[in-house]
Structures are given as C-alpha cells and as structure tokens.
Amino acid sequence: MNRVRIFDTTLRDGEQAPGFSMTEEGKRKMARTLAALNVDVIEAGFAAASPGDARAIHAIAGEIEGPIICSLARSTRGDIEAAAQALAPATRKRIHIFLGTSPLHREFKLKLDKGQVIDAIRDSVAFARGFTDDVEFSAEDAIRTERDFLVEALSVAAAAGATTLNVPDTVGYTTPDEIYDLFRHLGDQVERGPEVIFSAHCHDDLGMAVANSLAAVRGGARQVECAINGIGERAGNCALEDVVMALKTRSDAFGVTTDVDTTKIMAASRMLAQVTNVSPPRNKAIVGANAFAHEAGIHQHGVLQNRETYEIMKPEDIGLATDGIVLGKHSGRHALAKRANALGFALEGAALDRAFAAFKEVADEVGLVDDARLAALLAAQDGRGDDKLWTLSRVEIRAPATPQAHPVARVELEHGNRGRLTDLASAPGALDAAFLAVSQIMGVPARVDGLDMQYVAADPEDRASDGQGASVLVEIRIDAEGEVFSGRARDRDILPCCVAAYVDAASNAAAVRRARAHSTPAQRAA
C-alpha cells in the first residue's frame, strides 16, 4: 500500500491544548475546511469529555461528507457508548479507543497489571465493534512500553477487531532511528490481517514530531496523525502541512502519496488561526509568513531568475499566490528594479543607483519597505508630486451614550499634498469605526482580513517614566475590492498603532492602483 492516510486531530488533540479552545461553531467551520482539504479522517473530539464536545461531534457527523468522522474514547463502556451516540449521524464513522501500556501508565495511572490491560483492550475493542466496523486502538505511551508487551497488546487489539493500530509517541520522547526500527519490528511481529494498518501519532516535545512521523512511514506506518499548524498538547503534534508537503516534495525518498488537496493548506491554516485567534509563527514551515519570503539580495536575484534556486516548493502548491519578494535592508538592486517596474517606474543606470541609495536609507529606518512607501520614494526621485504618504495625526473614540448606540471615531490624517483631513464614523466596534473613518478620508473602501499584534513590555531594568514603556507592533491585512494588502506600524499605544497600520495598508492599496494606472501593459505583466 503506497498511500498514507492523513488522520487530522486538530479538533481533538489540537483543541485540548491551552490557548486553542474552539467554540462549537468554530469546530464546525474547521471541520468543513478539513473536508475541503480532503483528509482521510477527522477526529472531531472526545465525546465523553464534555456535553459541548459531544454536541460538536454530533453536528460534524451530521453535516460533513467524505472523511471518516472519529471520536476518541477511553477503554470503558461509558466512553464508547458516548462516542457511538455522538457519531450516530455519520455516514462513515470511527471509534478511537486508547489505553496506556507503558510501565509508568500501568503502575501510576491505571493501577493495572499486564493481564488486566490485555483484558481491557480485548473487551473494549470488541464492544466498540458492536457499533462500527471501523475501530482504532492506541497503545498510549507506546514508545516507553516493553516491545514484547506492545506486540502482545496490538495483536490482541487486532484479533478483537481493530483495523488501525496506533503507536503514539505520547510524550515526544523518541528519535527517528528508534521509531523506524520500532515500526519495522511491529510489522514483523504483530499478528494481524492484511487490512489492518499501523498509525503514527508523534508529539513535538523534542522538536522531532515531523521527522519521527516520516521515519514511521519509512518503517511501515500507513496512517499519520497530525494537526493543522502543528497544534496539540504541550509543544504540539506533527504538523499536517509539514508531513504532507514532505511526502509530496520528496516523493523520490518516501515513495508514498496522500489524497490531501495541498492547494487548500493555506486556507486551512488561516481558518484555524481565525477560530483560535492564534497565528503560526512567521518562521513556521510551509504556512508561516516567511516560508516563501525573500529579503536577502543574493536570494532575490536567484529567485527572480528561477524560483527553484531558493524554493523547493511552489507557493501555489499550498494555495498561496505570491512572488515572495520582500523589500528590506538586505534587498538588492534586481529586486528593487523589478518592483519599481511593476509600480510604473523604469529604473536603470544612474537612476537606479540614486533610487537604490535612497531606498537603503529608508529600509535601514523602517525595516520592510511596502509599495506605498516605495512609490512615494520613487515619485520624489523622478519629480512626480502625486505620491505622498498619509500619516495618522490623531484618533479619538467617543463611547456610546446608550447600550444600543455604537462608538464614534474621529480620525485626523496628514497628507503631503492635501494637508490635514478629519472625518467621523460610527460602527459596532471602536476600531471598526476608526478604520471606516480612515477609508472615508482616503477613498479606499476595505475590510480587515487579519490583524496580528505584538505587545512587548519594557525591560524591567529600563522602565519608562510612566511605569510601562511598552512597544506595540501591529501587522494588518485588508481586503480592498477583492485584493489583499498588508500594512504595519509601531507605536506606544495599541489603538493608534492599529489605526496607523490600517492607514499603511490602505496606502499600499492606493499606491498599487495608482501605479497600475501609470504603468504600461509590459510593466504590469512583469
């Protein structure tokens, strides 16, 4: 069998992790996204854990078509019955039973001897088979279980009717060499029918969850249990996007495939960030903001000639449309000239030298140079007077007079040509009202697509006079008539920082559209 099943546990193990709780509606949204991603199994929750979990599983089971819908259960009749009831509406369903098998779990958690553990496995799997033909058994803490006892436990589970045998590294303890050898050993020693497959469930406590999962596949595992953005207990689970793209990109090394629609990976990552309010780190593999970004001049030059010089995957393969070029203080002339050309400015020779010198000065000051700032810089270089930057002068919020009324925002913006302009707006939220006022002033209708904020407190040894002295960095994405533009700002206070970032994003939208109006068809194609 050369296909690896993808068992997604974002809604169960992922949702159990502190900081990643989801509402029932959030879980349903995420389940629809996972179905579109075409995972094989959605572990929708742990039915016996709470009434809310049971309701969410039942709702997902009733509306999701395609993937197998799964509920976790301890090896008790009550848990198994709860799982069966929650899964009742599903066309395809699985009950996933787990029981600790390691000496630590047997002695300190379960208070059972080996014989009692074997009896519990046999009885619980057989009982679950009365509700569905698809039963998975997990030997919790399998990695720290004696090999001969693990072989016995998995053989008993298979004989009782389990069709998937999961070998979890519950505490993220193993290494790739160890887990490869273990799966080869289990494949040789466990008594099972040809339809029974092994599964790997690896945690990331030592940062090896993906590597261990891939080693397990090499050792014979044909199901990988993973989660979007790698969320899960403690340091997280094997990240779905990492293991799927590794198997796809290095199919020459692994010789297996998955049925995942990789072009939906970015959408799944963003949906999870939306329902949990937690975005992946910038340097997260595959889905992080920097995964396909290039600022260094040497890298940019290579990518502009041929993307494969520094990219082993296409961003389009994960559903991301980007050229990956980020202009900053490490960027080179080639990247600047290409972006300038797209904005309607032809740079070469002495003009490129002057623009590059001015660009470096700005980049050293602000870090990343967005399209609005670059357009203003280039306009100043060639004498155009229409590309001035908007800046935030003041923002005030007036509280509603009654519970039914909305906040009112008063915003003042400064423009290089138009001077200071002020407008008022009202919306259900204070920030929404301020954003609306900005859009009215600038003439750029937009909605917020995403907002990330970092609030960094001052060093205790260098405290400001007000006792705080914090630094706020806001990065925002806005959707302006179907196109997404980014903006960023730093400030001392959260509210003006958010509004300034929105101004920056709206300025980018305006600058790109203005540049398109001035550019030639050849420049736009470039």
Short mmCIF file of C-alpha atoms in Angstrom, two decimals:
data_model
loop_
_atom_site.label_atom_id
_atom_site.label_comp_id
_atom_site.label_asym_id
_atom_site.label_seq_id
_atom_site.Cartn_x
_atom_site.Cartn_y
_atom_site.Cartn_z
CA MET A 1 0.00 0.00 0.00
CA ASN A 2 1.66 3.21 -1.17
CA ARG A 3 -0.94 5.66 0.12
CA VAL A 4 -0.64 7.21 3.57
CA ARG A 5 -3.88 8.13 5.29
CA ILE A 6 -3.98 11.56 6.93
CA PHE A 7 -5.76 11.45 10.28
CA ASP A 8 -6.40 15.02 11.40
CA THR A 9 -6.67 15.59 15.14
CA THR A 10 -6.83 19.40 15.10
CA LEU A 11 -10.32 19.31 16.63
CA ARG A 12 -9.37 16.84 19.39
CA ASP A 13 -5.72 16.78 20.45
CA GLY A 14 -5.15 20.23 18.96
CA GLU A 15 -8.17 21.77 20.65
CA GLN A 16 -7.16 20.26 24.01
CA ALA A 17 -4.00 22.39 24.10
CA PRO A 18 -4.12 25.52 26.30
CA GLY A 19 -4.92 28.59 24.24
CA PHE A 20 -6.53 26.70 21.34
CA SER A 21 -10.07 26.11 22.59
CA MET A 22 -12.75 26.43 19.91
CA THR A 23 -16.45 27.14 20.06
CA GLU A 24 -18.84 24.57 18.65
CA GLU A 25 -19.41 26.78 15.60
CA GLY A 26 -15.65 27.21 15.25
CA LYS A 27 -15.18 23.44 15.25
CA ARG A 28 -17.84 23.06 12.56
CA LYS A 29 -16.15 25.69 10.39
CA MET A 30 -12.82 23.95 10.83
CA ALA A 31 -14.37 20.56 10.00
CA ARG A 32 -15.73 21.94 6.72
CA THR A 33 -12.28 23.27 5.90
CA LEU A 34 -10.68 19.90 6.68
CA ALA A 35 -13.21 18.15 4.46
CA ALA A 36 -12.28 20.53 1.61
CA LEU A 37 -8.62 19.70 2.32
CA ASN A 38 -9.61 16.06 1.73
CA VAL A 39 -8.11 14.49 4.84
CA ASP A 40 -8.99 10.84 5.35
CA VAL A 41 -10.13 11.06 8.99
CA ILE A 42 -11.37 13.96 11.11
CA GLU A 43 -11.04 13.26 14.82
CA ALA A 44 -13.84 15.63 15.81
CA GLY A 45 -13.40 15.41 19.57
CA PHE A 46 -13.69 13.34 22.73
CA ALA A 47 -17.42 12.72 23.20
CA ALA A 48 -17.23 11.74 26.87
CA ALA A 49 -15.11 14.77 27.78
CA SER A 50 -17.99 17.28 27.84
CA PRO A 51 -21.53 17.83 26.54
CA GLY A 52 -20.12 20.53 24.24
CA ASP A 53 -17.66 18.11 22.69
CA ALA A 54 -20.41 15.54 22.16
CA ARG A 55 -22.66 18.16 20.51
CA ALA A 56 -19.88 19.32 18.21
CA ILE A 57 -19.06 15.75 17.14
CA HIS A 58 -22.76 15.05 16.50
CA ALA A 59 -23.12 18.22 14.41
CA ILE A 60 -20.00 17.48 12.38
CA ALA A 61 -21.08 13.85 11.89
CA GLY A 62 -24.39 15.07 10.51
CA GLU A 63 -23.09 17.60 8.02
CA ILE A 64 -19.62 16.51 6.83
CA GLU A 65 -19.42 14.17 3.85
CA GLY A 66 -16.26 12.49 2.62
CA PRO A 67 -13.82 11.99 5.51
CA ILE A 68 -14.36 9.41 8.25
CA ILE A 69 -15.60 11.16 11.41
CA CYS A 70 -13.93 9.89 14.57
CA SER A 71 -14.39 10.27 18.32
CA LEU A 72 -11.82 9.41 20.95
CA ALA A 73 -12.84 7.12 23.85
CA ARG A 74 -11.18 5.57 26.84
CA SER A 75 -11.43 1.78 27.11
CA THR A 76 -14.68 1.96 29.09
CA ARG A 77 -18.21 1.13 28.02
CA GLY A 78 -19.49 4.57 29.00
CA ASP A 79 -16.94 6.37 26.81
CA ILE A 80 -17.55 4.03 23.89
CA GLU A 81 -21.32 4.45 24.12
CA ALA A 82 -20.92 8.25 24.27
CA ALA A 83 -18.73 8.14 21.16
CA ALA A 84 -21.22 5.93 19.32
CA GLN A 85 -24.13 8.25 20.15
CA ALA A 86 -22.23 11.35 19.04
CA LEU A 87 -21.17 9.66 15.78
CA ALA A 88 -24.63 8.27 15.00
CA PRO A 89 -25.42 10.63 12.06
CA ALA A 90 -22.10 9.98 10.27
CA THR A 91 -22.07 8.03 7.03
CA ARG A 92 -18.52 6.91 7.79
CA LYS A 93 -17.54 6.69 11.45
CA ARG A 94 -14.68 5.50 13.63
CA ILE A 95 -14.35 4.92 17.38
CA HIS A 96 -10.79 5.52 18.59
CA ILE A 97 -10.01 3.71 21.85
CA PHE A 98 -6.88 4.35 23.87
CA LEU A 99 -5.32 2.69 26.91
CA GLY A 100 -1.88 3.18 28.47
CA THR A 101 0.50 0.26 28.05
CA SER A 102 3.83 1.52 29.44
CA PRO A 103 5.04 0.53 32.94
CA LEU A 104 4.57 4.14 34.10
CA HIS A 105 0.95 4.22 32.97
CA ARG A 106 0.14 0.74 34.23
CA GLU A 107 1.54 1.39 37.70
CA PHE A 108 0.80 5.02 38.43
CA LYS A 109 -2.23 5.93 36.32
CA LEU A 110 -4.20 2.78 35.71
CA LYS A 111 -3.21 0.62 38.71
CA LEU A 112 -3.48 -2.44 36.44
CA ASP A 113 -1.17 -5.33 35.76
CA LYS A 114 -0.33 -6.61 32.27
CA GLY A 115 -3.09 -9.20 32.26
CA GLN A 116 -5.72 -6.66 33.23
CA VAL A 117 -4.54 -4.27 30.49
CA ILE A 118 -4.79 -7.06 27.90
CA ASP A 119 -8.32 -7.93 29.06
CA ALA A 120 -9.39 -4.27 28.90
CA ILE A 121 -8.06 -3.94 25.34
CA ARG A 122 -9.83 -7.09 24.17
CA ASP A 123 -13.16 -6.21 25.81
CA SER A 124 -13.26 -2.53 24.77
CA VAL A 125 -12.35 -3.12 21.12
CA ALA A 126 -14.89 -5.94 20.83
CA PHE A 127 -17.57 -3.76 22.44
CA ALA A 128 -16.82 -0.90 20.04
CA ARG A 129 -17.12 -3.26 17.07
CA GLY A 130 -20.76 -3.63 18.01
CA PHE A 131 -21.27 0.00 16.92
CA THR A 132 -18.98 0.27 13.88
CA ASP A 133 -16.65 -1.85 11.78
CA ASP A 134 -14.01 0.90 11.92
CA VAL A 135 -12.23 0.79 15.29
CA GLU A 136 -8.79 2.20 16.04
CA PHE A 137 -6.77 1.21 19.09
CA SER A 138 -3.99 3.37 20.54
CA ALA A 139 -1.43 1.98 22.96
CA GLU A 140 -0.87 5.18 24.91
CA ASP A 141 2.83 5.82 25.66
CA ALA A 142 3.73 3.03 23.25
CA ILE A 143 7.28 4.29 22.83
CA ARG A 144 8.08 3.60 26.51
CA THR A 145 6.30 0.24 26.51
CA GLU A 146 8.27 -3.03 26.58
CA ARG A 147 8.46 -4.26 22.99
CA ASP A 148 7.19 -7.76 23.69
CA PHE A 149 4.21 -6.43 25.64
CA LEU A 150 3.46 -3.83 22.95
CA VAL A 151 3.42 -6.60 20.33
CA GLU A 152 1.02 -8.62 22.51
CA ALA A 153 -1.27 -5.64 23.16
CA LEU A 154 -1.52 -4.70 19.47
CA SER A 155 -2.04 -8.33 18.42
CA VAL A 156 -4.93 -8.65 20.91
CA ALA A 157 -6.49 -5.42 19.63
CA ALA A 158 -6.30 -6.67 16.03
CA ALA A 159 -7.80 -10.02 16.99
CA ALA A 160 -10.68 -8.23 18.76
CA GLY A 161 -11.50 -6.25 15.60
CA ALA A 162 -9.31 -3.12 15.49
CA THR A 163 -8.50 -2.15 11.91
CA THR A 164 -5.99 0.59 12.78
CA LEU A 165 -3.23 0.11 15.35
CA ASN A 166 -1.84 3.42 16.58
CA VAL A 167 1.63 3.58 18.10
CA PRO A 168 1.79 7.01 19.75
CA ASP A 169 4.86 8.80 20.99
CA THR A 170 2.66 10.37 23.64
CA VAL A 171 5.42 12.41 25.28
CA GLY A 172 7.61 13.23 22.27
CA TYR A 173 10.48 11.09 23.52
CA THR A 174 11.66 9.00 20.59
CA THR A 175 14.08 9.68 17.73
CA PRO A 176 13.72 8.95 14.00
CA ASP A 177 16.08 5.97 14.10
CA GLU A 178 14.29 4.44 17.10
CA ILE A 179 10.78 4.82 15.72
CA TYR A 180 11.79 3.49 12.30
CA ASP A 181 13.21 0.38 13.94
CA LEU A 182 10.12 0.01 16.16
CA PHE A 183 7.68 0.09 13.24
CA ARG A 184 9.77 -2.43 11.30
CA HIS A 185 9.73 -4.69 14.37
CA LEU A 186 5.97 -4.34 14.87
CA GLY A 187 5.33 -5.01 11.20
CA ASP A 188 7.18 -8.31 11.52
CA GLN A 189 5.85 -9.39 14.93
CA VAL A 190 2.25 -8.18 15.40
CA GLU A 191 -0.37 -10.74 14.38
CA ARG A 192 -2.95 -9.02 12.18
CA GLY A 193 -4.89 -9.36 8.96
CA PRO A 194 -3.82 -7.66 5.70
CA GLU A 195 -6.47 -4.94 6.15
CA VAL A 196 -5.02 -3.77 9.48
CA ILE A 197 -2.62 -0.83 9.23
CA PHE A 198 -0.22 0.87 11.63
CA SER A 199 -0.54 4.54 12.54
CA ALA A 200 1.93 7.06 13.98
CA HIS A 201 0.99 9.82 16.43
CA CYS A 202 4.04 11.90 17.37
CA HIS A 203 4.36 14.84 19.74
CA ASP A 204 6.90 17.62 19.40
CA ASP A 205 8.41 17.89 22.88
CA LEU A 206 11.93 17.50 21.48
CA GLY A 207 11.12 19.13 18.15
CA MET A 208 11.07 15.86 16.19
CA ALA A 209 7.36 15.15 15.63
CA VAL A 210 7.50 15.55 11.85
CA ALA A 211 10.84 13.76 11.50
CA ASN A 212 9.58 10.88 13.66
CA SER A 213 6.32 10.62 11.69
CA LEU A 214 8.23 10.46 8.41
CA ALA A 215 10.55 7.81 9.87
CA ALA A 216 7.47 5.83 10.94
CA VAL A 217 6.18 5.96 7.36
CA ARG A 218 9.51 4.62 6.17
CA GLY A 219 9.13 1.88 8.78
CA GLY A 220 5.71 0.83 7.50
CA ALA A 221 3.12 3.17 9.05
CA ARG A 222 0.32 3.93 6.62
CA GLN A 223 -1.54 6.50 8.69
CA VAL A 224 -0.11 9.68 10.20
CA GLU A 225 -1.98 11.52 12.94
CA CYS A 226 -1.34 15.24 12.74
CA ALA A 227 -2.84 18.70 13.22
CA ILE A 228 -3.01 21.93 11.24
CA ASN A 229 -0.22 24.36 12.25
CA GLY A 230 1.15 21.57 14.49
CA ILE A 231 -1.11 22.45 17.43
CA GLY A 232 -1.65 19.96 20.23
CA GLU A 233 -0.81 19.07 23.81
CA ARG A 234 2.31 20.76 25.22
CA ALA A 235 4.69 21.52 22.30
CA GLY A 236 2.14 20.24 19.79
CA ASN A 237 1.64 17.45 17.29
CA CYS A 238 3.16 16.57 13.96
CA ALA A 239 2.13 19.44 11.66
CA LEU A 240 -0.14 18.25 8.86
CA GLU A 241 1.22 20.75 6.35
CA ASP A 242 4.81 19.72 7.07
CA VAL A 243 4.38 15.97 6.74
CA VAL A 244 2.10 16.20 3.68
CA MET A 245 4.41 18.56 1.80
CA ALA A 246 7.46 16.49 2.79
CA LEU A 247 5.84 13.36 1.34
CA LYS A 248 4.86 15.30 -1.80
CA THR A 249 8.12 17.20 -2.32
CA ARG A 250 10.34 14.21 -1.52
CA SER A 251 8.23 11.51 -3.12
CA ASP A 252 11.51 10.18 -4.51
CA ALA A 253 12.67 9.41 -0.96
CA PHE A 254 9.41 8.13 0.55
CA GLY A 255 7.62 6.55 -2.40
CA VAL A 256 4.14 7.19 -0.97
CA THR A 257 1.29 9.59 -1.65
CA THR A 258 -1.62 11.19 0.20
CA ASP A 259 -5.02 12.28 -1.04
CA VAL A 260 -4.74 15.75 0.51
CA ASP A 261 -5.54 18.67 -1.79
CA THR A 262 -2.42 20.65 -0.96
CA THR A 263 -3.77 23.81 -2.62
CA LYS A 264 -6.16 24.09 0.35
CA ILE A 265 -3.40 24.01 3.01
CA MET A 266 -3.07 27.78 3.37
CA ALA A 267 -6.84 28.18 3.68
CA ALA A 268 -6.89 25.56 6.45
CA SER A 269 -4.07 27.27 8.32
CA ARG A 270 -5.80 30.64 8.13
CA MET A 271 -9.15 29.19 9.18
CA LEU A 272 -7.54 27.66 12.27
CA ALA A 273 -5.89 30.98 13.10
CA GLN A 274 -9.28 32.65 12.77
CA VAL A 275 -11.20 30.25 15.03
CA THR A 276 -8.46 30.06 17.69
CA ASN A 277 -7.11 33.63 17.42
CA VAL A 278 -3.59 32.19 17.27
CA SER A 279 -1.48 32.57 14.12
CA PRO A 280 1.54 30.37 13.37
CA PRO A 281 5.00 31.93 13.91
CA ARG A 282 6.48 33.84 10.97
CA ASN A 283 9.17 31.19 10.54
CA LYS A 284 6.76 28.23 10.68
CA ALA A 285 7.48 25.82 7.84
CA ILE A 286 5.04 25.84 4.89
CA VAL A 287 2.43 28.26 6.31
CA GLY A 288 4.49 30.89 8.17
CA ALA A 289 4.61 34.41 6.76
CA ASN A 290 8.30 33.96 5.91
CA ALA A 291 8.02 30.48 4.39
CA PHE A 292 8.12 31.82 0.80
CA ALA A 293 9.55 35.29 1.52
CA HIS A 294 12.95 36.50 0.34
CA GLU A 295 14.68 39.67 1.53
CA ALA A 296 18.37 38.92 1.05
CA GLY A 297 19.64 40.37 -2.23
CA ILE A 298 21.50 37.21 -3.29
CA HIS A 299 18.39 35.09 -2.76
CA GLN A 300 16.15 37.62 -4.52
CA HIS A 301 18.42 37.71 -7.56
CA GLY A 302 18.31 33.92 -7.79
CA VAL A 303 14.53 33.74 -7.34
CA LEU A 304 13.97 36.41 -9.98
CA GLN A 305 15.97 34.32 -12.47
CA ASN A 306 14.46 30.98 -11.47
CA ARG A 307 12.38 30.33 -8.36
CA GLU A 308 13.88 26.88 -7.95
CA THR A 309 17.23 28.43 -6.98
CA TYR A 310 15.86 29.03 -3.46
CA GLU A 311 12.40 27.41 -3.40
CA ILE A 312 11.86 23.65 -3.27
CA MET A 313 8.08 24.05 -3.43
CA LYS A 314 5.79 26.39 -5.33
CA PRO A 315 3.68 28.68 -3.13
CA GLU A 316 0.79 27.92 -5.47
CA ASP A 317 1.01 24.28 -4.37
CA ILE A 318 -0.30 25.26 -0.93
CA GLY A 319 -2.80 27.82 -2.25
CA LEU A 320 -0.61 30.89 -1.78
CA ALA A 321 -0.32 33.48 -4.55
CA THR A 322 2.89 35.48 -4.00
CA ASP A 323 6.10 36.43 -5.73
CA GLY A 324 7.86 36.07 -2.36
CA ILE A 325 9.99 39.17 -2.78
CA VAL A 326 10.14 41.30 0.36
CA LEU A 327 11.91 44.65 0.11
CA GLY A 328 14.05 45.42 3.14
CA LYS A 329 17.54 46.50 4.09
CA HIS A 330 19.04 43.23 2.78
CA SER A 331 17.45 43.53 -0.67
CA GLY A 332 19.46 44.10 -3.83
CA ARG A 333 19.16 46.18 -6.98
CA HIS A 334 17.48 43.46 -9.04
CA ALA A 335 14.54 43.16 -6.63
CA LEU A 336 14.16 46.94 -6.35
CA ALA A 337 14.20 47.39 -10.12
CA LYS A 338 11.60 44.67 -10.66
CA ARG A 339 9.21 46.03 -8.02
CA ALA A 340 9.70 49.58 -9.27
CA ASN A 341 8.91 48.47 -12.80
CA ALA A 342 5.67 46.85 -11.61
CA LEU A 343 4.78 50.18 -9.98
CA GLY A 344 5.36 52.10 -13.22
CA PHE A 345 8.94 53.34 -12.64
CA ALA A 346 11.63 52.26 -15.11
CA LEU A 347 14.96 52.23 -13.25
CA GLU A 348 18.36 51.71 -14.84
CA GLY A 349 21.82 53.22 -14.77
CA ALA A 350 22.25 56.34 -12.66
CA ALA A 351 18.53 56.50 -11.86
CA LEU A 352 18.69 53.02 -10.35
CA ASP A 353 21.80 53.96 -8.35
CA ARG A 354 20.08 57.05 -6.88
CA ALA A 355 16.86 55.19 -6.12
CA PHE A 356 18.77 52.29 -4.55
CA ALA A 357 20.72 54.61 -2.26
CA ALA A 358 17.53 56.36 -1.14
CA PHE A 359 15.78 53.00 -0.72
CA LYS A 360 18.57 51.69 1.55
CA GLU A 361 18.27 54.74 3.80
CA VAL A 362 14.53 54.20 4.19
CA ALA A 363 14.95 50.43 4.67
CA ASP A 364 17.52 50.95 7.45
CA GLU A 365 14.99 53.16 9.22
CA VAL A 366 11.72 51.24 8.82
CA GLY A 367 12.77 47.64 8.07
CA LEU A 368 10.30 46.48 5.40
CA VAL A 369 9.50 48.90 2.57
CA ASP A 370 5.94 48.48 1.33
CA ASP A 371 4.55 49.55 -2.04
CA ALA A 372 3.13 52.85 -0.79
CA ARG A 373 6.42 53.97 0.74
CA LEU A 374 8.39 52.79 -2.29
CA ALA A 375 6.04 54.60 -4.68
CA ALA A 376 6.43 57.81 -2.69
CA LEU A 377 10.22 57.44 -2.66
CA LEU A 378 10.39 56.79 -6.42
CA ALA A 379 7.97 59.62 -7.18
CA ALA A 380 10.21 62.02 -5.30
CA GLN A 381 13.20 60.74 -7.28
CA ASP A 382 11.69 61.49 -10.69
CA GLY A 383 9.80 64.65 -9.74
CA ARG A 384 6.23 63.34 -9.56
CA GLY A 385 4.21 65.11 -6.94
CA ASP A 386 1.19 62.89 -6.54
CA ASP A 387 2.62 60.06 -4.44
CA LYS A 388 2.76 61.46 -0.90
CA LEU A 389 2.20 59.33 2.17
CA TRP A 390 -0.74 59.52 4.52
CA THR A 391 0.14 59.58 8.23
CA LEU A 392 -2.05 59.37 11.30
CA SER A 393 -2.20 62.60 13.32
CA ARG A 394 -4.87 61.79 15.87
CA VAL A 395 -7.60 59.30 16.70
CA GLU A 396 -10.33 59.75 19.31
CA ILE A 397 -13.09 57.36 20.35
CA ARG A 398 -16.33 58.55 21.90
CA ALA A 399 -18.19 55.99 23.97
CA PRO A 400 -21.84 55.33 23.02
CA ALA A 401 -24.44 57.22 25.02
CA THR A 402 -26.78 54.20 25.25
CA PRO A 403 -26.26 50.42 25.16
CA GLN A 404 -27.88 50.33 21.70
CA ALA A 405 -25.61 53.02 20.20
CA HIS A 406 -22.24 52.47 18.54
CA PRO A 407 -18.87 54.09 19.32
CA VAL A 408 -17.90 57.10 17.23
CA ALA A 409 -14.35 57.59 15.96
CA ARG A 410 -12.79 60.91 14.99
CA VAL A 411 -9.67 60.48 12.85
CA GLU A 412 -7.19 63.08 11.60
CA LEU A 413 -4.82 62.18 8.77
CA GLU A 414 -1.97 64.22 7.31
CA HIS A 415 -1.13 64.12 3.59
CA GLY A 416 1.89 65.61 1.83
CA ASN A 417 -0.24 67.46 -0.72
CA ARG A 418 -3.73 67.66 0.75
CA GLY A 419 -2.79 68.69 4.27
CA ARG A 420 -4.75 67.59 7.34
CA LEU A 421 -8.16 65.96 6.86
CA THR A 422 -10.65 64.86 9.52
CA ASP A 423 -13.68 62.58 9.40
CA LEU A 424 -16.12 60.85 11.76
CA ALA A 425 -17.52 57.33 11.57
CA SER A 426 -19.64 55.03 13.72
CA ALA A 427 -19.54 51.23 13.83
CA PRO A 428 -20.27 48.39 16.30
CA GLY A 429 -16.64 48.38 17.45
CA ALA A 430 -14.27 51.23 18.25
CA LEU A 431 -11.56 50.01 15.86
CA ASP A 432 -14.15 49.35 13.15
CA ALA A 433 -15.30 52.94 13.45
CA ALA A 434 -11.72 54.25 13.22
CA PHE A 435 -10.99 52.07 10.19
CA LEU A 436 -14.16 53.28 8.50
CA ALA A 437 -13.18 56.90 9.09
CA VAL A 438 -9.77 56.24 7.51
CA SER A 439 -11.41 54.65 4.47
CA GLN A 440 -13.72 57.64 4.08
CA ILE A 441 -10.81 60.08 4.16
CA MET A 442 -8.59 58.12 1.80
CA GLY A 443 -11.32 56.87 -0.53
CA VAL A 444 -10.22 53.25 -0.13
CA PRO A 445 -13.16 51.03 0.96
CA ALA A 446 -11.82 47.91 2.65
CA ARG A 447 -12.40 45.34 5.37
CA VAL A 448 -9.88 43.80 7.74
CA ASP A 449 -8.75 40.35 6.61
CA GLY A 450 -6.44 39.73 9.57
CA LEU A 451 -4.58 41.57 12.33
CA ASP A 452 -1.56 40.42 14.34
CA MET A 453 -0.26 42.38 17.31
CA GLN A 454 2.84 42.06 19.46
CA TYR A 455 2.88 43.90 22.78
CA VAL A 456 6.40 43.88 24.18
CA ALA A 457 6.85 45.22 27.69
CA ALA A 458 9.84 47.36 28.56
CA ASP A 459 12.94 45.83 30.13
CA PRO A 460 12.47 45.90 33.94
CA GLU A 461 15.93 47.47 34.22
CA ASP A 462 14.99 50.23 31.78
CA ARG A 463 11.46 51.11 32.81
CA ALA A 464 9.86 54.22 31.32
CA SER A 465 8.67 57.16 33.40
CA ASP A 466 5.05 56.01 33.12
CA GLY A 467 5.95 52.58 34.51
CA GLN A 468 5.20 50.77 31.23
CA GLY A 469 7.15 51.91 28.19
CA ALA A 470 5.82 49.06 26.07
CA SER A 471 6.31 48.75 22.33
CA VAL A 472 3.41 47.70 20.10
CA LEU A 473 3.87 46.23 16.62
CA VAL A 474 0.76 45.68 14.51
CA GLU A 475 0.66 43.90 11.16
CA ILE A 476 -2.67 44.05 9.34
CA ARG A 477 -4.17 42.68 6.14
CA ILE A 478 -7.08 44.39 4.43
CA ASP A 479 -9.29 43.26 1.58
CA ALA A 480 -9.85 46.12 -0.84
CA GLU A 481 -12.23 45.08 -3.63
CA GLY A 482 -11.02 41.51 -3.64
CA GLU A 483 -7.29 42.17 -3.29
CA VAL A 484 -5.39 41.76 -0.03
CA PHE A 485 -2.88 44.43 1.03
CA SER A 486 -0.65 44.49 4.10
CA GLY A 487 0.32 47.27 6.46
CA ARG A 488 2.36 47.59 9.63
CA ALA A 489 3.04 50.16 12.32
CA ARG A 490 4.89 50.60 15.62
CA ASP A 491 3.62 52.78 18.43
CA ARG A 492 3.48 53.17 22.18
CA ASP A 493 -0.27 52.58 22.37
CA ILE A 494 -2.47 49.87 20.89
CA LEU A 495 -5.30 51.94 19.41
CA PRO A 496 -3.25 54.43 17.34
CA CYS A 497 -0.92 51.60 16.30
CA CYS A 498 -3.82 49.58 14.86
CA VAL A 499 -5.18 52.62 13.02
CA ALA A 500 -1.74 53.58 11.69
CA ALA A 501 -1.27 50.05 10.36
CA TYR A 502 -4.65 50.29 8.61
CA VAL A 503 -3.55 53.62 7.08
CA ASP A 504 -0.38 51.91 5.85
CA ALA A 505 -2.33 49.06 4.25
CA ALA A 506 -4.83 51.42 2.62
CA SER A 507 -1.90 53.49 1.34
CA ASN A 508 -0.47 50.35 -0.26
CA ALA A 509 -3.78 49.65 -1.98
CA ALA A 510 -3.97 53.21 -3.29
CA ALA A 511 -0.32 53.22 -4.40
CA VAL A 512 -0.62 49.95 -6.33
CA ARG A 513 -3.74 51.13 -8.13
CA ARG A 514 -2.21 54.49 -8.91
CA ALA A 515 0.91 52.77 -10.25
CA ARG A 516 -1.16 50.46 -12.42
CA ALA A 517 -2.90 53.47 -13.95
CA HIS A 518 0.51 54.94 -14.91
CA SER A 519 2.24 51.74 -15.99
CA THR A 520 2.42 50.18 -19.43
CA PRO A 521 0.98 46.72 -20.21
CA ALA A 522 4.55 45.35 -20.39
CA GLN A 523 5.35 46.72 -16.93
CA ARG A 524 2.15 45.28 -15.47
CA ALA A 525 2.98 41.87 -16.96
CA ALA A 526 6.43 41.98 -15.39
#
